Amino acid sequence: MSASFASALAAAREAAGSQHYPQGALYVVATPIGNLADIGLRALHALALADAVACEDTRHTQALLRAYGIDKPAAALLPVHEHNEREAAPAVIERLRLGQRVAYASDAGTPAVSDPGARLVAAVAAAGLRVVPLPGASSVTTLLSAAGAVGEGGFVFAGFLPAKSAERDAAVAACAAESRAVVLLEAPHRIAGLAAALAVLGERPVTVGRELTKQFEEVATLACAGLPDWLAANPQRSRGEFALLLHPVAAAPAALQGERVLRLLLAELPLKTAVRLAAEITGEPRNALYQQALALKQVDAHDADAGSSPG
């Protein structure tokens, strides 16, 4: 453990003397998203004090604890991840009922946002036991603070969009209809597909945060249409974890909003499917959207015929 972390842990323990850390409580602990220095003093103290640490990956969390000079026996690390969270919750609740302090940490950032933790927290609360949040690092708020783009309307957190192209295109259409800022997350092996899907949003600005807080952190703002080219310009840009912020736009009249969503969906989906999704996204009557879709199809067909006529 470095001298700086040792002194930080000592400061955390000193500061904690005036605070209460009740027994029989679940401590939801935010951990760094890259830079190990981004850890809260309360988080350090709670992790050291905990009788058990439930975590997304026991090996990852064990290494993290050791980096801060916190030693926990293997038996005190409980695997609670997306595949077993519901089944693992009763064992955590039993420990809490015995008066133990249990901390929960995902691999990085704040649990229960895009990482596991929500089901565990809900189960603990439903059992009438206390949940204590310990705030800290989050890729969402980190990107928001660097983008300077959230207006008075706030923002929408969409997280990871669906992997399948048709479902992702429908989700992008919903983002297009949203006038507020929209935060997205993406993994490196899927970023090219997301970039291509977002390109249909044209000149709408997007701020991309790559490898936030890490050595090769990169934050850039550009038009959605240019996102695929931006990625392709440097092979390194397809590596690392991504957070993206679609900037807010002035709300369009409902009719124009419906047409924009329809055009996006019709480019990828059959007419009836596009109309159904457009109705769900915009709240407009399905019959009206169906007639609008037919008209758009006729206009596109006419334009195609005109373009192919000998001139």
Short mmCIF file of C-alpha atoms in Angstrom, two decimals:
data_model
loop_
_atom_site.label_atom_id
_atom_site.label_comp_id
_atom_site.label_asym_id
_atom_site.label_seq_id
_atom_site.Cartn_x
_atom_site.Cartn_y
_atom_site.Cartn_z
CA MET A 1 0.00 0.00 0.00
CA SER A 2 1.35 3.42 -0.92
CA ALA A 3 1.95 6.06 1.76
CA SER A 4 -0.82 8.24 0.29
CA PHE A 5 -3.43 5.47 0.57
CA ALA A 6 -2.20 4.58 4.07
CA SER A 7 -2.63 8.17 5.20
CA ALA A 8 -6.04 8.36 3.50
CA LEU A 9 -7.21 5.26 5.32
CA ALA A 10 -5.93 6.67 8.62
CA ALA A 11 -7.79 9.92 7.94
CA ALA A 12 -10.94 7.96 7.12
CA ARG A 13 -10.78 6.08 10.39
CA GLU A 14 -10.24 9.31 12.31
CA ALA A 15 -13.13 11.05 10.56
CA ALA A 16 -15.36 8.05 11.12
CA GLY A 17 -15.08 8.47 14.86
CA SER A 18 -17.81 11.09 14.78
CA GLN A 19 -20.09 9.04 12.53
CA HIS A 20 -22.30 6.06 13.22
CA TYR A 21 -21.95 2.83 11.24
CA PRO A 22 -24.86 0.70 12.46
CA GLN A 23 -24.70 -3.05 12.61
CA GLY A 24 -27.13 -5.10 10.56
CA ALA A 25 -26.94 -2.68 7.64
CA LEU A 26 -26.02 -3.01 3.96
CA TYR A 27 -23.43 -0.42 2.87
CA VAL A 28 -23.66 0.32 -0.85
CA VAL A 29 -20.13 1.43 -1.71
CA ALA A 30 -19.07 3.32 -4.83
CA THR A 31 -15.58 2.33 -6.01
CA PRO A 32 -13.25 3.98 -8.56
CA ILE A 33 -13.98 3.66 -12.28
CA GLY A 34 -10.28 3.76 -13.08
CA ASN A 35 -8.14 5.98 -10.90
CA LEU A 36 -7.64 4.33 -7.53
CA ALA A 37 -7.38 7.74 -5.85
CA ASP A 38 -11.10 8.31 -6.53
CA ILE A 39 -12.25 6.51 -3.39
CA GLY A 40 -14.23 8.10 -0.60
CA LEU A 41 -12.88 8.17 2.94
CA ARG A 42 -16.17 6.79 4.24
CA ALA A 43 -15.98 4.03 1.64
CA LEU A 44 -12.52 3.04 2.87
CA HIS A 45 -13.70 2.95 6.47
CA ALA A 46 -16.87 1.00 5.68
CA LEU A 47 -14.95 -1.57 3.64
CA ALA A 48 -12.44 -2.03 6.45
CA LEU A 49 -15.19 -2.25 9.07
CA ALA A 50 -17.47 -4.64 7.15
CA ASP A 51 -17.84 -8.19 8.38
CA ALA A 52 -18.39 -9.26 4.77
CA VAL A 53 -18.09 -7.66 1.35
CA ALA A 54 -20.58 -8.74 -1.30
CA CYS A 55 -19.16 -8.00 -4.72
CA GLU A 56 -19.60 -8.47 -8.43
CA ASP A 57 -16.23 -10.23 -8.82
CA THR A 58 -14.46 -11.49 -5.70
CA ARG A 59 -11.03 -11.54 -7.34
CA HIS A 60 -11.34 -7.97 -8.57
CA THR A 61 -12.60 -6.71 -5.22
CA GLN A 62 -9.91 -8.59 -3.29
CA ALA A 63 -7.25 -6.87 -5.41
CA LEU A 64 -8.94 -3.50 -4.87
CA LEU A 65 -9.07 -3.96 -1.09
CA ARG A 66 -5.42 -4.96 -0.96
CA ALA A 67 -4.49 -1.83 -2.93
CA TYR A 68 -5.85 0.14 0.02
CA GLY A 69 -4.24 -2.12 2.64
CA ILE A 70 -7.54 -3.75 3.60
CA ASP A 71 -7.25 -7.50 4.18
CA LYS A 72 -10.33 -9.70 4.13
CA PRO A 73 -10.35 -13.51 4.28
CA ALA A 74 -11.72 -15.22 1.18
CA ALA A 75 -14.76 -16.39 3.18
CA ALA A 76 -15.72 -12.76 3.83
CA LEU A 77 -16.08 -12.04 0.08
CA LEU A 78 -19.50 -12.99 -1.24
CA PRO A 79 -20.12 -13.25 -5.01
CA VAL A 80 -23.24 -11.24 -5.89
CA HIS A 81 -23.45 -10.53 -9.62
CA GLU A 82 -26.03 -10.19 -12.39
CA HIS A 83 -26.49 -13.96 -12.74
CA ASN A 84 -27.08 -14.81 -9.06
CA GLU A 85 -28.14 -11.56 -7.41
CA ARG A 86 -31.70 -12.63 -6.61
CA GLU A 87 -30.59 -16.03 -5.27
CA ALA A 88 -27.68 -14.55 -3.26
CA ALA A 89 -29.79 -11.91 -1.49
CA PRO A 90 -31.20 -14.21 1.25
CA ALA A 91 -27.68 -15.13 2.45
CA VAL A 92 -26.80 -11.43 2.72
CA ILE A 93 -30.06 -10.73 4.58
CA GLU A 94 -29.33 -13.55 7.02
CA ARG A 95 -25.95 -11.99 7.83
CA LEU A 96 -27.61 -8.62 8.39
CA ARG A 97 -30.15 -10.18 10.75
CA LEU A 98 -27.24 -11.58 12.74
CA GLY A 99 -26.03 -8.00 13.20
CA GLN A 100 -23.24 -8.05 10.64
CA ARG A 101 -22.23 -5.08 8.52
CA VAL A 102 -22.17 -6.08 4.85
CA ALA A 103 -20.70 -3.83 2.16
CA TYR A 104 -21.67 -4.21 -1.49
CA ALA A 105 -19.33 -3.11 -4.30
CA SER A 106 -19.59 -3.66 -8.04
CA ASP A 107 -16.44 -3.86 -10.16
CA ALA A 108 -16.34 -0.10 -10.73
CA GLY A 109 -18.48 2.93 -10.02
CA THR A 110 -21.75 3.17 -8.12
CA PRO A 111 -23.69 -0.10 -7.72
CA ALA A 112 -27.30 -0.45 -8.88
CA VAL A 113 -27.01 2.13 -11.69
CA SER A 114 -25.85 0.05 -14.66
CA ASP A 115 -24.08 -2.55 -12.51
CA PRO A 116 -25.73 -5.14 -10.25
CA GLY A 117 -26.99 -4.16 -6.81
CA ALA A 118 -30.57 -2.98 -7.37
CA ARG A 119 -32.14 -6.39 -6.66
CA LEU A 120 -30.02 -6.84 -3.54
CA VAL A 121 -30.91 -3.38 -2.23
CA ALA A 122 -34.62 -3.97 -2.93
CA ALA A 123 -34.54 -7.32 -1.11
CA VAL A 124 -32.77 -5.83 1.91
CA ALA A 125 -35.21 -2.93 2.09
CA ALA A 126 -38.19 -5.30 1.71
CA ALA A 127 -36.85 -7.29 4.67
CA GLY A 128 -37.06 -4.13 6.78
CA LEU A 129 -33.30 -3.74 7.07
CA ARG A 130 -31.24 -0.61 6.61
CA VAL A 131 -29.41 0.39 3.42
CA VAL A 132 -26.62 2.98 3.78
CA PRO A 133 -25.39 4.60 0.51
CA LEU A 134 -21.77 5.71 0.32
CA PRO A 135 -21.50 7.97 -2.76
CA GLY A 136 -18.50 8.19 -5.04
CA ALA A 137 -17.31 7.63 -8.58
CA SER A 138 -19.79 7.20 -11.45
CA SER A 139 -19.13 7.30 -15.19
CA VAL A 140 -22.51 9.01 -15.63
CA THR A 141 -21.81 12.03 -13.44
CA THR A 142 -18.17 12.13 -14.52
CA LEU A 143 -19.18 12.58 -18.16
CA LEU A 144 -21.96 15.04 -17.33
CA SER A 145 -19.50 17.25 -15.47
CA ALA A 146 -17.15 17.38 -18.47
CA ALA A 147 -19.76 17.82 -21.22
CA GLY A 148 -21.32 21.09 -20.06
CA ALA A 149 -24.47 20.26 -21.97
CA VAL A 150 -27.30 19.50 -19.54
CA GLY A 151 -29.96 22.20 -19.63
CA GLU A 152 -32.76 23.05 -17.26
CA GLY A 153 -34.67 19.94 -18.28
CA GLY A 154 -32.08 17.63 -16.74
CA PHE A 155 -31.04 14.40 -18.40
CA VAL A 156 -32.26 10.87 -19.12
CA PHE A 157 -30.13 7.84 -18.27
CA ALA A 158 -30.61 5.18 -20.96
CA GLY A 159 -27.55 3.06 -20.11
CA PHE A 160 -26.67 0.22 -22.46
CA LEU A 161 -28.90 0.03 -25.54
CA PRO A 162 -30.00 -3.42 -26.84
CA ALA A 163 -27.37 -5.46 -28.70
CA LYS A 164 -29.65 -6.58 -31.55
CA SER A 165 -29.66 -4.07 -34.39
CA ALA A 166 -33.45 -3.74 -34.83
CA GLU A 167 -34.03 -3.20 -31.11
CA ARG A 168 -31.09 -0.81 -30.90
CA ASP A 169 -32.41 1.21 -33.86
CA ALA A 170 -35.77 1.51 -32.10
CA ALA A 171 -34.00 2.68 -28.94
CA VAL A 172 -32.04 5.25 -30.96
CA ALA A 173 -35.32 6.49 -32.42
CA ALA A 174 -36.59 6.97 -28.87
CA CYS A 175 -33.43 8.94 -28.08
CA ALA A 176 -34.05 11.07 -31.17
CA ALA A 177 -37.51 11.92 -29.90
CA GLU A 178 -36.12 12.89 -26.48
CA SER A 179 -35.36 16.60 -26.24
CA ARG A 180 -33.42 16.28 -22.98
CA ALA A 181 -29.81 15.16 -22.72
CA VAL A 182 -29.45 11.37 -22.88
CA VAL A 183 -26.62 9.39 -21.24
CA LEU A 184 -25.59 6.10 -22.85
CA LEU A 185 -23.00 3.50 -21.86
CA GLU A 186 -21.23 1.08 -24.16
CA ALA A 187 -18.59 -1.66 -24.15
CA PRO A 188 -15.59 -1.57 -26.51
CA HIS A 189 -16.68 -4.56 -28.60
CA ARG A 190 -20.04 -2.89 -29.35
CA ILE A 191 -19.06 0.75 -29.75
CA ALA A 192 -18.76 0.61 -33.56
CA GLY A 193 -22.34 -0.68 -33.86
CA LEU A 194 -23.64 2.01 -31.54
CA ALA A 195 -21.73 4.71 -33.43
CA ALA A 196 -23.29 3.59 -36.72
CA ALA A 197 -26.76 3.58 -35.17
CA LEU A 198 -26.31 7.06 -33.67
CA ALA A 199 -25.03 8.47 -36.97
CA VAL A 200 -28.63 8.77 -38.19
CA LEU A 201 -29.11 11.57 -35.65
CA GLY A 202 -27.06 13.77 -37.96
CA GLU A 203 -25.83 17.05 -36.50
CA ARG A 204 -27.07 16.44 -32.97
CA PRO A 205 -23.98 16.89 -30.75
CA VAL A 206 -22.68 13.98 -28.72
CA THR A 207 -19.94 14.05 -26.10
CA VAL A 208 -17.93 10.85 -25.93
CA GLY A 209 -16.03 9.88 -22.79
CA ARG A 210 -13.56 7.03 -23.23
CA GLU A 211 -11.51 5.45 -20.45
CA LEU A 212 -12.75 8.10 -17.99
CA THR A 213 -10.31 8.80 -15.12
CA LYS A 214 -7.75 6.37 -16.59
CA GLN A 215 -4.35 7.13 -18.15
CA PHE A 216 -5.66 7.37 -21.70
CA GLU A 217 -8.85 9.27 -20.90
CA GLU A 218 -10.40 11.04 -23.86
CA VAL A 219 -13.41 13.38 -23.96
CA ALA A 220 -14.60 14.77 -27.28
CA THR A 221 -17.72 16.53 -28.55
CA LEU A 222 -18.78 16.11 -32.18
CA ALA A 223 -21.83 15.59 -34.38
CA CYS A 224 -23.45 12.15 -34.23
CA ALA A 225 -22.96 11.80 -37.98
CA GLY A 226 -19.20 12.02 -37.48
CA LEU A 227 -18.99 9.44 -34.70
CA PRO A 228 -18.06 6.43 -36.92
CA ASP A 229 -15.26 8.41 -38.60
CA TRP A 230 -14.00 9.66 -35.23
CA LEU A 231 -13.68 6.09 -34.00
CA ALA A 232 -12.03 4.92 -37.22
CA ALA A 233 -9.46 7.74 -37.17
CA ASN A 234 -7.55 6.06 -34.33
CA PRO A 235 -7.64 2.29 -33.62
CA GLN A 236 -7.07 3.02 -29.92
CA ARG A 237 -10.45 4.76 -29.76
CA SER A 238 -12.28 1.43 -29.97
CA ARG A 239 -10.71 0.30 -26.71
CA GLY A 240 -11.89 0.93 -23.19
CA GLU A 241 -15.27 1.61 -21.67
CA PHE A 242 -17.49 4.37 -23.08
CA ALA A 243 -19.99 6.87 -21.74
CA LEU A 244 -21.81 9.08 -24.26
CA LEU A 245 -24.03 12.13 -23.81
CA LEU A 246 -26.50 13.12 -26.51
CA HIS A 247 -26.90 16.86 -26.10
CA PRO A 248 -30.39 18.29 -25.52
CA VAL A 249 -32.32 19.74 -28.45
CA ALA A 250 -35.28 22.08 -28.74
CA ALA A 251 -38.47 20.04 -28.58
CA ALA A 252 -40.09 19.67 -32.00
CA PRO A 253 -43.86 19.94 -32.53
CA ALA A 254 -45.55 16.57 -32.10
CA ALA A 255 -46.23 16.13 -35.82
CA LEU A 256 -42.61 16.77 -36.75
CA GLN A 257 -41.43 14.55 -33.93
CA GLY A 258 -43.60 11.69 -35.15
CA GLU A 259 -42.33 12.10 -38.71
CA ARG A 260 -38.70 12.07 -37.58
CA VAL A 261 -39.20 8.93 -35.52
CA LEU A 262 -41.11 7.25 -38.35
CA ARG A 263 -38.35 8.00 -40.85
CA LEU A 264 -35.72 6.50 -38.56
CA LEU A 265 -37.76 3.37 -37.96
CA LEU A 266 -38.94 2.89 -41.56
CA ALA A 267 -35.34 2.85 -42.72
CA GLU A 268 -34.74 -0.33 -40.69
CA LEU A 269 -38.10 -1.99 -39.98
CA PRO A 270 -41.29 -3.14 -41.74
CA LEU A 271 -44.04 -0.52 -41.91
CA LYS A 272 -46.38 -1.99 -39.27
CA THR A 273 -43.55 -2.57 -36.81
CA ALA A 274 -42.26 0.96 -37.37
CA VAL A 275 -45.74 2.44 -36.79
CA ARG A 276 -46.27 0.42 -33.59
CA LEU A 277 -42.91 1.49 -32.14
CA ALA A 278 -43.42 5.11 -33.21
CA ALA A 279 -46.77 5.17 -31.40
CA GLU A 280 -45.15 3.80 -28.23
CA ILE A 281 -42.29 6.31 -28.43
CA THR A 282 -44.26 9.47 -29.26
CA GLY A 283 -47.68 8.71 -27.76
CA GLU A 284 -49.36 9.73 -31.04
CA PRO A 285 -52.38 7.77 -32.37
CA ARG A 286 -51.36 4.67 -34.29
CA ASN A 287 -53.88 5.26 -37.10
CA ALA A 288 -52.54 8.74 -37.77
CA LEU A 289 -48.97 7.47 -37.76
CA TYR A 290 -49.93 4.65 -40.12
CA GLN A 291 -51.34 7.11 -42.65
CA GLN A 292 -48.26 9.29 -42.25
CA ALA A 293 -46.02 6.27 -42.83
CA LEU A 294 -47.88 5.38 -46.03
CA ALA A 295 -47.48 8.93 -47.26
CA LEU A 296 -43.75 8.88 -46.49
CA LYS A 297 -43.39 5.58 -48.34
CA GLN A 298 -45.18 7.04 -51.38
CA VAL A 299 -42.96 10.13 -51.37
CA ASP A 300 -39.83 8.00 -51.12
CA ALA A 301 -41.03 5.71 -53.92
CA HIS A 302 -41.79 8.71 -56.13
CA ASP A 303 -38.37 10.23 -55.45
CA ALA A 304 -36.70 6.91 -56.26
CA ASP A 305 -38.62 6.63 -59.55
CA ALA A 306 -37.76 10.20 -60.46
CA GLY A 307 -34.10 9.59 -59.73
CA SER A 308 -34.01 6.51 -61.95
CA SER A 309 -35.83 8.12 -64.93
CA PRO A 310 -33.61 8.93 -67.91
CA GLY A 311 -32.88 12.61 -68.03
#
